[in-house]
Amino acid sequence: MSIIFKERHYDQFLILIKNITILLLILVVLTTSINFIFNKKVQRLKVDLENLNKEKSKYQLLINNLGNEKAESSKNKYSILLIQLAQAAEDIIFNSIHFKESGIKLTAVSLEQKMIFKLIEKLKADQKFKDLRLLKINQKDKIYFELELKTLE
């Protein structure tokens, strides 16, 4: 008695379709998981941004309240001018600030000369200051300079 095995022939087209569907399912699962991860990260970043905006609004409200107050005493006037000078200065350290009649003379230090000129441009653009003059500028290990400006108040 002889045994005959039948040879099974699979259709190559069906095998190709099976493999493609498996690949597509794997791609769908991967893209869904990546999308889920990015959505979680975006949500965390939105919460962080919202918290930062709340903090920013608190500080902005404090600055605006201080800036909007009418300065009846000279102490309030000088503190408002100091805040405006500090807001205009980037990477500049003020060594001394002398208030004269309707004017300010300040000495400061900076590591970069371009920061000094940015400060001068900001102060010239501000409507509260006029007649800005750069009195001295010296460079040693840092750049030392003196400014004199007049206030409109």
JSON list of C-alpha atoms in Angstrom, two decimals:
[
{"chain": "A", "resi": 1, "resn": "MET", "atom": "CA", "xyz": [0.00, 0.00, 0.00]},
{"chain": "A", "resi": 2, "resn": "SER", "atom": "CA", "xyz": [1.52, 3.23, -1.07]},
{"chain": "A", "resi": 3, "resn": "ILE", "atom": "CA", "xyz": [0.99, 6.58, 0.61]},
{"chain": "A", "resi": 4, "resn": "ILE", "atom": "CA", "xyz": [0.50, 9.59, -1.51]},
{"chain": "A", "resi": 5, "resn": "PHE", "atom": "CA", "xyz": [0.85, 12.99, 0.00]},
{"chain": "A", "resi": 6, "resn": "LYS", "atom": "CA", "xyz": [-0.97, 15.76, -1.60]},
{"chain": "A", "resi": 7, "resn": "GLU", "atom": "CA", "xyz": [1.03, 18.88, -2.06]},
{"chain": "A", "resi": 8, "resn": "ARG", "atom": "CA", "xyz": [-0.74, 21.97, -0.93]},
{"chain": "A", "resi": 9, "resn": "HIS", "atom": "CA", "xyz": [-0.22, 25.02, -3.04]},
{"chain": "A", "resi": 10, "resn": "TYR", "atom": "CA", "xyz": [-0.98, 28.30, -1.39]},
{"chain": "A", "resi": 11, "resn": "ASP", "atom": "CA", "xyz": [-1.91, 31.17, -3.47]},
{"chain": "A", "resi": 12, "resn": "GLN", "atom": "CA", "xyz": [0.96, 33.66, -3.33]},
{"chain": "A", "resi": 13, "resn": "PHE", "atom": "CA", "xyz": [-1.40, 36.56, -3.62]},
{"chain": "A", "resi": 14, "resn": "LEU", "atom": "CA", "xyz": [-3.25, 35.61, -0.42]},
{"chain": "A", "resi": 15, "resn": "ILE", "atom": "CA", "xyz": [0.02, 35.30, 1.48]},
{"chain": "A", "resi": 16, "resn": "LEU", "atom": "CA", "xyz": [1.05, 38.75, 0.30]},
{"chain": "A", "resi": 17, "resn": "ILE", "atom": "CA", "xyz": [-2.27, 40.23, 1.40]},
{"chain": "A", "resi": 18, "resn": "LYS", "atom": "CA", "xyz": [-1.98, 38.59, 4.84]},
{"chain": "A", "resi": 19, "resn": "ASN", "atom": "CA", "xyz": [1.50, 40.01, 5.32]},
{"chain": "A", "resi": 20, "resn": "ILE", "atom": "CA", "xyz": [0.45, 43.47, 4.21]},
{"chain": "A", "resi": 21, "resn": "THR", "atom": "CA", "xyz": [-2.54, 43.48, 6.58]},
{"chain": "A", "resi": 22, "resn": "ILE", "atom": "CA", "xyz": [-0.31, 42.40, 9.45]},
{"chain": "A", "resi": 23, "resn": "LEU", "atom": "CA", "xyz": [2.12, 45.21, 8.65]},
{"chain": "A", "resi": 24, "resn": "LEU", "atom": "CA", "xyz": [-0.72, 47.70, 8.42]},
{"chain": "A", "resi": 25, "resn": "LEU", "atom": "CA", "xyz": [-2.09, 46.58, 11.79]},
{"chain": "A", "resi": 26, "resn": "ILE", "atom": "CA", "xyz": [1.34, 46.96, 13.35]},
{"chain": "A", "resi": 27, "resn": "LEU", "atom": "CA", "xyz": [1.68, 50.44, 11.85]},
{"chain": "A", "resi": 28, "resn": "VAL", "atom": "CA", "xyz": [-1.75, 51.46, 13.13]},
{"chain": "A", "resi": 29, "resn": "VAL", "atom": "CA", "xyz": [-0.91, 50.24, 16.63]},
{"chain": "A", "resi": 30, "resn": "LEU", "atom": "CA", "xyz": [2.43, 52.07, 16.60]},
{"chain": "A", "resi": 31, "resn": "THR", "atom": "CA", "xyz": [1.01, 55.35, 15.32]},
{"chain": "A", "resi": 32, "resn": "THR", "atom": "CA", "xyz": [-1.82, 55.17, 17.84]},
{"chain": "A", "resi": 33, "resn": "SER", "atom": "CA", "xyz": [0.58, 54.63, 20.70]},
{"chain": "A", "resi": 34, "resn": "ILE", "atom": "CA", "xyz": [2.89, 57.42, 19.54]},
{"chain": "A", "resi": 35, "resn": "ASN", "atom": "CA", "xyz": [-0.08, 59.73, 19.14]},
{"chain": "A", "resi": 36, "resn": "PHE", "atom": "CA", "xyz": [-1.22, 58.85, 22.67]},
{"chain": "A", "resi": 37, "resn": "ILE", "atom": "CA", "xyz": [2.24, 59.61, 24.07]},
{"chain": "A", "resi": 38, "resn": "PHE", "atom": "CA", "xyz": [2.43, 62.96, 22.28]},
{"chain": "A", "resi": 39, "resn": "ASN", "atom": "CA", "xyz": [-1.09, 63.91, 23.36]},
{"chain": "A", "resi": 40, "resn": "LYS", "atom": "CA", "xyz": [-0.16, 63.28, 26.99]},
{"chain": "A", "resi": 41, "resn": "LYS", "atom": "CA", "xyz": [2.98, 65.37, 26.59]},
{"chain": "A", "resi": 42, "resn": "VAL", "atom": "CA", "xyz": [1.01, 68.19, 24.93]},
{"chain": "A", "resi": 43, "resn": "GLN", "atom": "CA", "xyz": [-1.50, 68.13, 27.79]},
{"chain": "A", "resi": 44, "resn": "ARG", "atom": "CA", "xyz": [1.30, 68.40, 30.36]},
{"chain": "A", "resi": 45, "resn": "LEU", "atom": "CA", "xyz": [2.88, 71.27, 28.44]},
{"chain": "A", "resi": 46, "resn": "LYS", "atom": "CA", "xyz": [-0.48, 73.06, 28.22]},
{"chain": "A", "resi": 47, "resn": "VAL", "atom": "CA", "xyz": [-0.87, 72.79, 31.99]},
{"chain": "A", "resi": 48, "resn": "ASP", "atom": "CA", "xyz": [2.66, 74.13, 32.48]},
{"chain": "A", "resi": 49, "resn": "LEU", "atom": "CA", "xyz": [1.98, 76.99, 30.06]},
{"chain": "A", "resi": 50, "resn": "GLU", "atom": "CA", "xyz": [-1.25, 77.83, 31.87]},
{"chain": "A", "resi": 51, "resn": "ASN", "atom": "CA", "xyz": [0.57, 77.92, 35.22]},
{"chain": "A", "resi": 52, "resn": "LEU", "atom": "CA", "xyz": [3.30, 80.14, 33.77]},
{"chain": "A", "resi": 53, "resn": "ASN", "atom": "CA", "xyz": [0.71, 82.49, 32.28]},
{"chain": "A", "resi": 54, "resn": "LYS", "atom": "CA", "xyz": [-0.99, 82.75, 35.68]},
{"chain": "A", "resi": 55, "resn": "GLU", "atom": "CA", "xyz": [2.33, 83.62, 37.30]},
{"chain": "A", "resi": 56, "resn": "LYS", "atom": "CA", "xyz": [3.09, 86.11, 34.55]},
{"chain": "A", "resi": 57, "resn": "SER", "atom": "CA", "xyz": [-0.28, 87.79, 34.99]},
{"chain": "A", "resi": 58, "resn": "LYS", "atom": "CA", "xyz": [0.30, 88.07, 38.75]},
{"chain": "A", "resi": 59, "resn": "TYR", "atom": "CA", "xyz": [3.65, 89.77, 38.28]},
{"chain": "A", "resi": 60, "resn": "GLN", "atom": "CA", "xyz": [2.37, 91.93, 35.44]},
{"chain": "A", "resi": 61, "resn": "LEU", "atom": "CA", "xyz": [-0.52, 93.07, 37.64]},
{"chain": "A", "resi": 62, "resn": "LEU", "atom": "CA", "xyz": [1.94, 93.98, 40.40]},
{"chain": "A", "resi": 63, "resn": "ILE", "atom": "CA", "xyz": [4.13, 95.91, 37.98]},
{"chain": "A", "resi": 64, "resn": "ASN", "atom": "CA", "xyz": [1.14, 97.69, 36.42]},
{"chain": "A", "resi": 65, "resn": "ASN", "atom": "CA", "xyz": [-0.28, 98.60, 39.83]},
{"chain": "A", "resi": 66, "resn": "LEU", "atom": "CA", "xyz": [3.04, 100.02, 40.88]},
{"chain": "A", "resi": 67, "resn": "GLY", "atom": "CA", "xyz": [3.50, 101.85, 37.58]},
{"chain": "A", "resi": 68, "resn": "ASN", "atom": "CA", "xyz": [-0.05, 103.26, 37.53]},
{"chain": "A", "resi": 69, "resn": "GLU", "atom": "CA", "xyz": [0.03, 104.72, 41.03]},
{"chain": "A", "resi": 70, "resn": "LYS", "atom": "CA", "xyz": [0.42, 108.47, 41.21]},
{"chain": "A", "resi": 71, "resn": "ALA", "atom": "CA", "xyz": [3.70, 109.25, 42.88]},
{"chain": "A", "resi": 72, "resn": "GLU", "atom": "CA", "xyz": [2.91, 111.86, 45.52]},
{"chain": "A", "resi": 73, "resn": "SER", "atom": "CA", "xyz": [6.07, 111.40, 47.48]},
{"chain": "A", "resi": 74, "resn": "SER", "atom": "CA", "xyz": [9.53, 111.43, 45.99]},
{"chain": "A", "resi": 75, "resn": "LYS", "atom": "CA", "xyz": [10.15, 107.96, 47.43]},
{"chain": "A", "resi": 76, "resn": "ASN", "atom": "CA", "xyz": [7.41, 106.46, 45.22]},
{"chain": "A", "resi": 77, "resn": "LYS", "atom": "CA", "xyz": [8.67, 108.44, 42.25]},
{"chain": "A", "resi": 78, "resn": "TYR", "atom": "CA", "xyz": [12.18, 107.10, 42.67]},
{"chain": "A", "resi": 79, "resn": "SER", "atom": "CA", "xyz": [11.02, 103.52, 43.13]},
{"chain": "A", "resi": 80, "resn": "ILE", "atom": "CA", "xyz": [9.00, 103.71, 39.90]},
{"chain": "A", "resi": 81, "resn": "LEU", "atom": "CA", "xyz": [12.04, 105.11, 38.07]},
{"chain": "A", "resi": 82, "resn": "LEU", "atom": "CA", "xyz": [14.20, 102.31, 39.47]},
{"chain": "A", "resi": 83, "resn": "ILE", "atom": "CA", "xyz": [11.72, 99.70, 38.24]},
{"chain": "A", "resi": 84, "resn": "GLN", "atom": "CA", "xyz": [11.70, 101.27, 34.78]},
{"chain": "A", "resi": 85, "resn": "LEU", "atom": "CA", "xyz": [15.50, 101.31, 34.68]},
{"chain": "A", "resi": 86, "resn": "ALA", "atom": "CA", "xyz": [15.68, 97.69, 35.81]},
{"chain": "A", "resi": 87, "resn": "GLN", "atom": "CA", "xyz": [13.17, 96.64, 33.14]},
{"chain": "A", "resi": 88, "resn": "ALA", "atom": "CA", "xyz": [15.24, 98.35, 30.45]},
{"chain": "A", "resi": 89, "resn": "ALA", "atom": "CA", "xyz": [18.55, 96.80, 31.51]},
{"chain": "A", "resi": 90, "resn": "GLU", "atom": "CA", "xyz": [19.63, 93.34, 30.40]},
{"chain": "A", "resi": 91, "resn": "ASP", "atom": "CA", "xyz": [22.86, 91.89, 31.78]},
{"chain": "A", "resi": 92, "resn": "ILE", "atom": "CA", "xyz": [23.78, 95.25, 33.28]},
{"chain": "A", "resi": 93, "resn": "ILE", "atom": "CA", "xyz": [24.70, 95.81, 36.91]},
{"chain": "A", "resi": 94, "resn": "PHE", "atom": "CA", "xyz": [24.01, 99.29, 38.32]},
{"chain": "A", "resi": 95, "resn": "ASN", "atom": "CA", "xyz": [26.77, 100.42, 40.68]},
{"chain": "A", "resi": 96, "resn": "SER", "atom": "CA", "xyz": [25.23, 103.71, 41.69]},
{"chain": "A", "resi": 97, "resn": "ILE", "atom": "CA", "xyz": [22.22, 105.81, 40.83]},
{"chain": "A", "resi": 98, "resn": "HIS", "atom": "CA", "xyz": [22.09, 109.45, 41.85]},
{"chain": "A", "resi": 99, "resn": "PHE", "atom": "CA", "xyz": [18.86, 111.39, 41.57]},
{"chain": "A", "resi": 100, "resn": "LYS", "atom": "CA", "xyz": [19.22, 115.11, 40.88]},
{"chain": "A", "resi": 101, "resn": "GLU", "atom": "CA", "xyz": [16.59, 117.72, 40.11]},
{"chain": "A", "resi": 102, "resn": "SER", "atom": "CA", "xyz": [14.66, 116.13, 37.26]},
{"chain": "A", "resi": 103, "resn": "GLY", "atom": "CA", "xyz": [17.59, 113.96, 36.32]},
{"chain": "A", "resi": 104, "resn": "ILE", "atom": "CA", "xyz": [19.44, 110.75, 37.01]},
{"chain": "A", "resi": 105, "resn": "LYS", "atom": "CA", "xyz": [23.13, 109.98, 36.87]},
{"chain": "A", "resi": 106, "resn": "LEU", "atom": "CA", "xyz": [24.01, 106.31, 36.95]},
{"chain": "A", "resi": 107, "resn": "THR", "atom": "CA", "xyz": [27.16, 104.26, 36.82]},
{"chain": "A", "resi": 108, "resn": "ALA", "atom": "CA", "xyz": [26.99, 100.66, 35.75]},
{"chain": "A", "resi": 109, "resn": "VAL", "atom": "CA", "xyz": [28.92, 97.63, 34.54]},
{"chain": "A", "resi": 110, "resn": "SER", "atom": "CA", "xyz": [28.30, 95.24, 31.67]},
{"chain": "A", "resi": 111, "resn": "LEU", "atom": "CA", "xyz": [30.15, 92.34, 30.12]},
{"chain": "A", "resi": 112, "resn": "GLU", "atom": "CA", "xyz": [29.13, 93.23, 26.58]},
{"chain": "A", "resi": 113, "resn": "GLN", "atom": "CA", "xyz": [29.15, 96.61, 24.88]},
{"chain": "A", "resi": 114, "resn": "LYS", "atom": "CA", "xyz": [26.04, 95.80, 22.84]},
{"chain": "A", "resi": 115, "resn": "MET", "atom": "CA", "xyz": [24.01, 95.55, 26.07]},
{"chain": "A", "resi": 116, "resn": "ILE", "atom": "CA", "xyz": [24.96, 99.13, 26.91]},
{"chain": "A", "resi": 117, "resn": "PHE", "atom": "CA", "xyz": [23.74, 100.36, 23.54]},
{"chain": "A", "resi": 118, "resn": "LYS", "atom": "CA", "xyz": [20.53, 98.33, 23.88]},
{"chain": "A", "resi": 119, "resn": "LEU", "atom": "CA", "xyz": [19.93, 100.05, 27.23]},
{"chain": "A", "resi": 120, "resn": "ILE", "atom": "CA", "xyz": [20.53, 103.45, 25.65]},
{"chain": "A", "resi": 121, "resn": "GLU", "atom": "CA", "xyz": [18.12, 102.67, 22.79]},
{"chain": "A", "resi": 122, "resn": "LYS", "atom": "CA", "xyz": [15.43, 101.49, 25.21]},
{"chain": "A", "resi": 123, "resn": "LEU", "atom": "CA", "xyz": [15.79, 104.58, 27.36]},
{"chain": "A", "resi": 124, "resn": "LYS", "atom": "CA", "xyz": [15.67, 106.86, 24.32]},
{"chain": "A", "resi": 125, "resn": "ALA", "atom": "CA", "xyz": [12.52, 105.11, 23.13]},
{"chain": "A", "resi": 126, "resn": "ASP", "atom": "CA", "xyz": [10.87, 105.53, 26.53]},
{"chain": "A", "resi": 127, "resn": "GLN", "atom": "CA", "xyz": [8.80, 108.73, 26.68]},
{"chain": "A", "resi": 128, "resn": "LYS", "atom": "CA", "xyz": [9.59, 109.30, 30.37]},
{"chain": "A", "resi": 129, "resn": "PHE", "atom": "CA", "xyz": [13.26, 110.01, 29.75]},
{"chain": "A", "resi": 130, "resn": "LYS", "atom": "CA", "xyz": [14.95, 112.68, 27.64]},
{"chain": "A", "resi": 131, "resn": "ASP", "atom": "CA", "xyz": [18.40, 114.17, 27.03]},
{"chain": "A", "resi": 132, "resn": "LEU", "atom": "CA", "xyz": [20.28, 110.91, 27.46]},
{"chain": "A", "resi": 133, "resn": "ARG", "atom": "CA", "xyz": [24.05, 111.30, 27.45]},
{"chain": "A", "resi": 134, "resn": "LEU", "atom": "CA", "xyz": [26.79, 108.71, 27.72]},
{"chain": "A", "resi": 135, "resn": "LEU", "atom": "CA", "xyz": [29.38, 110.45, 29.90]},
{"chain": "A", "resi": 136, "resn": "LYS", "atom": "CA", "xyz": [32.11, 107.83, 30.20]},
{"chain": "A", "resi": 137, "resn": "ILE", "atom": "CA", "xyz": [32.86, 104.36, 28.98]},
{"chain": "A", "resi": 138, "resn": "ASN", "atom": "CA", "xyz": [35.92, 102.36, 30.10]},
{"chain": "A", "resi": 139, "resn": "GLN", "atom": "CA", "xyz": [36.87, 98.80, 29.43]},
{"chain": "A", "resi": 140, "resn": "LYS", "atom": "CA", "xyz": [38.98, 96.80, 31.85]},
{"chain": "A", "resi": 141, "resn": "ASP", "atom": "CA", "xyz": [37.92, 93.27, 32.63]},
{"chain": "A", "resi": 142, "resn": "LYS", "atom": "CA", "xyz": [34.36, 94.56, 32.22]},
{"chain": "A", "resi": 143, "resn": "ILE", "atom": "CA", "xyz": [32.87, 97.62, 30.57]},
{"chain": "A", "resi": 144, "resn": "TYR", "atom": "CA", "xyz": [32.21, 100.47, 33.01]},
{"chain": "A", "resi": 145, "resn": "PHE", "atom": "CA", "xyz": [30.05, 103.37, 31.91]},
{"chain": "A", "resi": 146, "resn": "GLU", "atom": "CA", "xyz": [28.19, 106.44, 33.15]},
{"chain": "A", "resi": 147, "resn": "LEU", "atom": "CA", "xyz": [24.89, 107.75, 31.86]},
{"chain": "A", "resi": 148, "resn": "GLU", "atom": "CA", "xyz": [23.04, 110.93, 32.57]},
{"chain": "A", "resi": 149, "resn": "LEU", "atom": "CA", "xyz": [19.41, 111.42, 31.66]},
{"chain": "A", "resi": 150, "resn": "LYS", "atom": "CA", "xyz": [16.56, 113.70, 32.51]},
{"chain": "A", "resi": 151, "resn": "THR", "atom": "CA", "xyz": [13.07, 112.69, 33.48]},
{"chain": "A", "resi": 152, "resn": "LEU", "atom": "CA", "xyz": [9.89, 114.37, 32.37]},
{"chain": "A", "resi": 153, "resn": "GLU", "atom": "CA", "xyz": [8.27, 114.12, 35.79]}
]
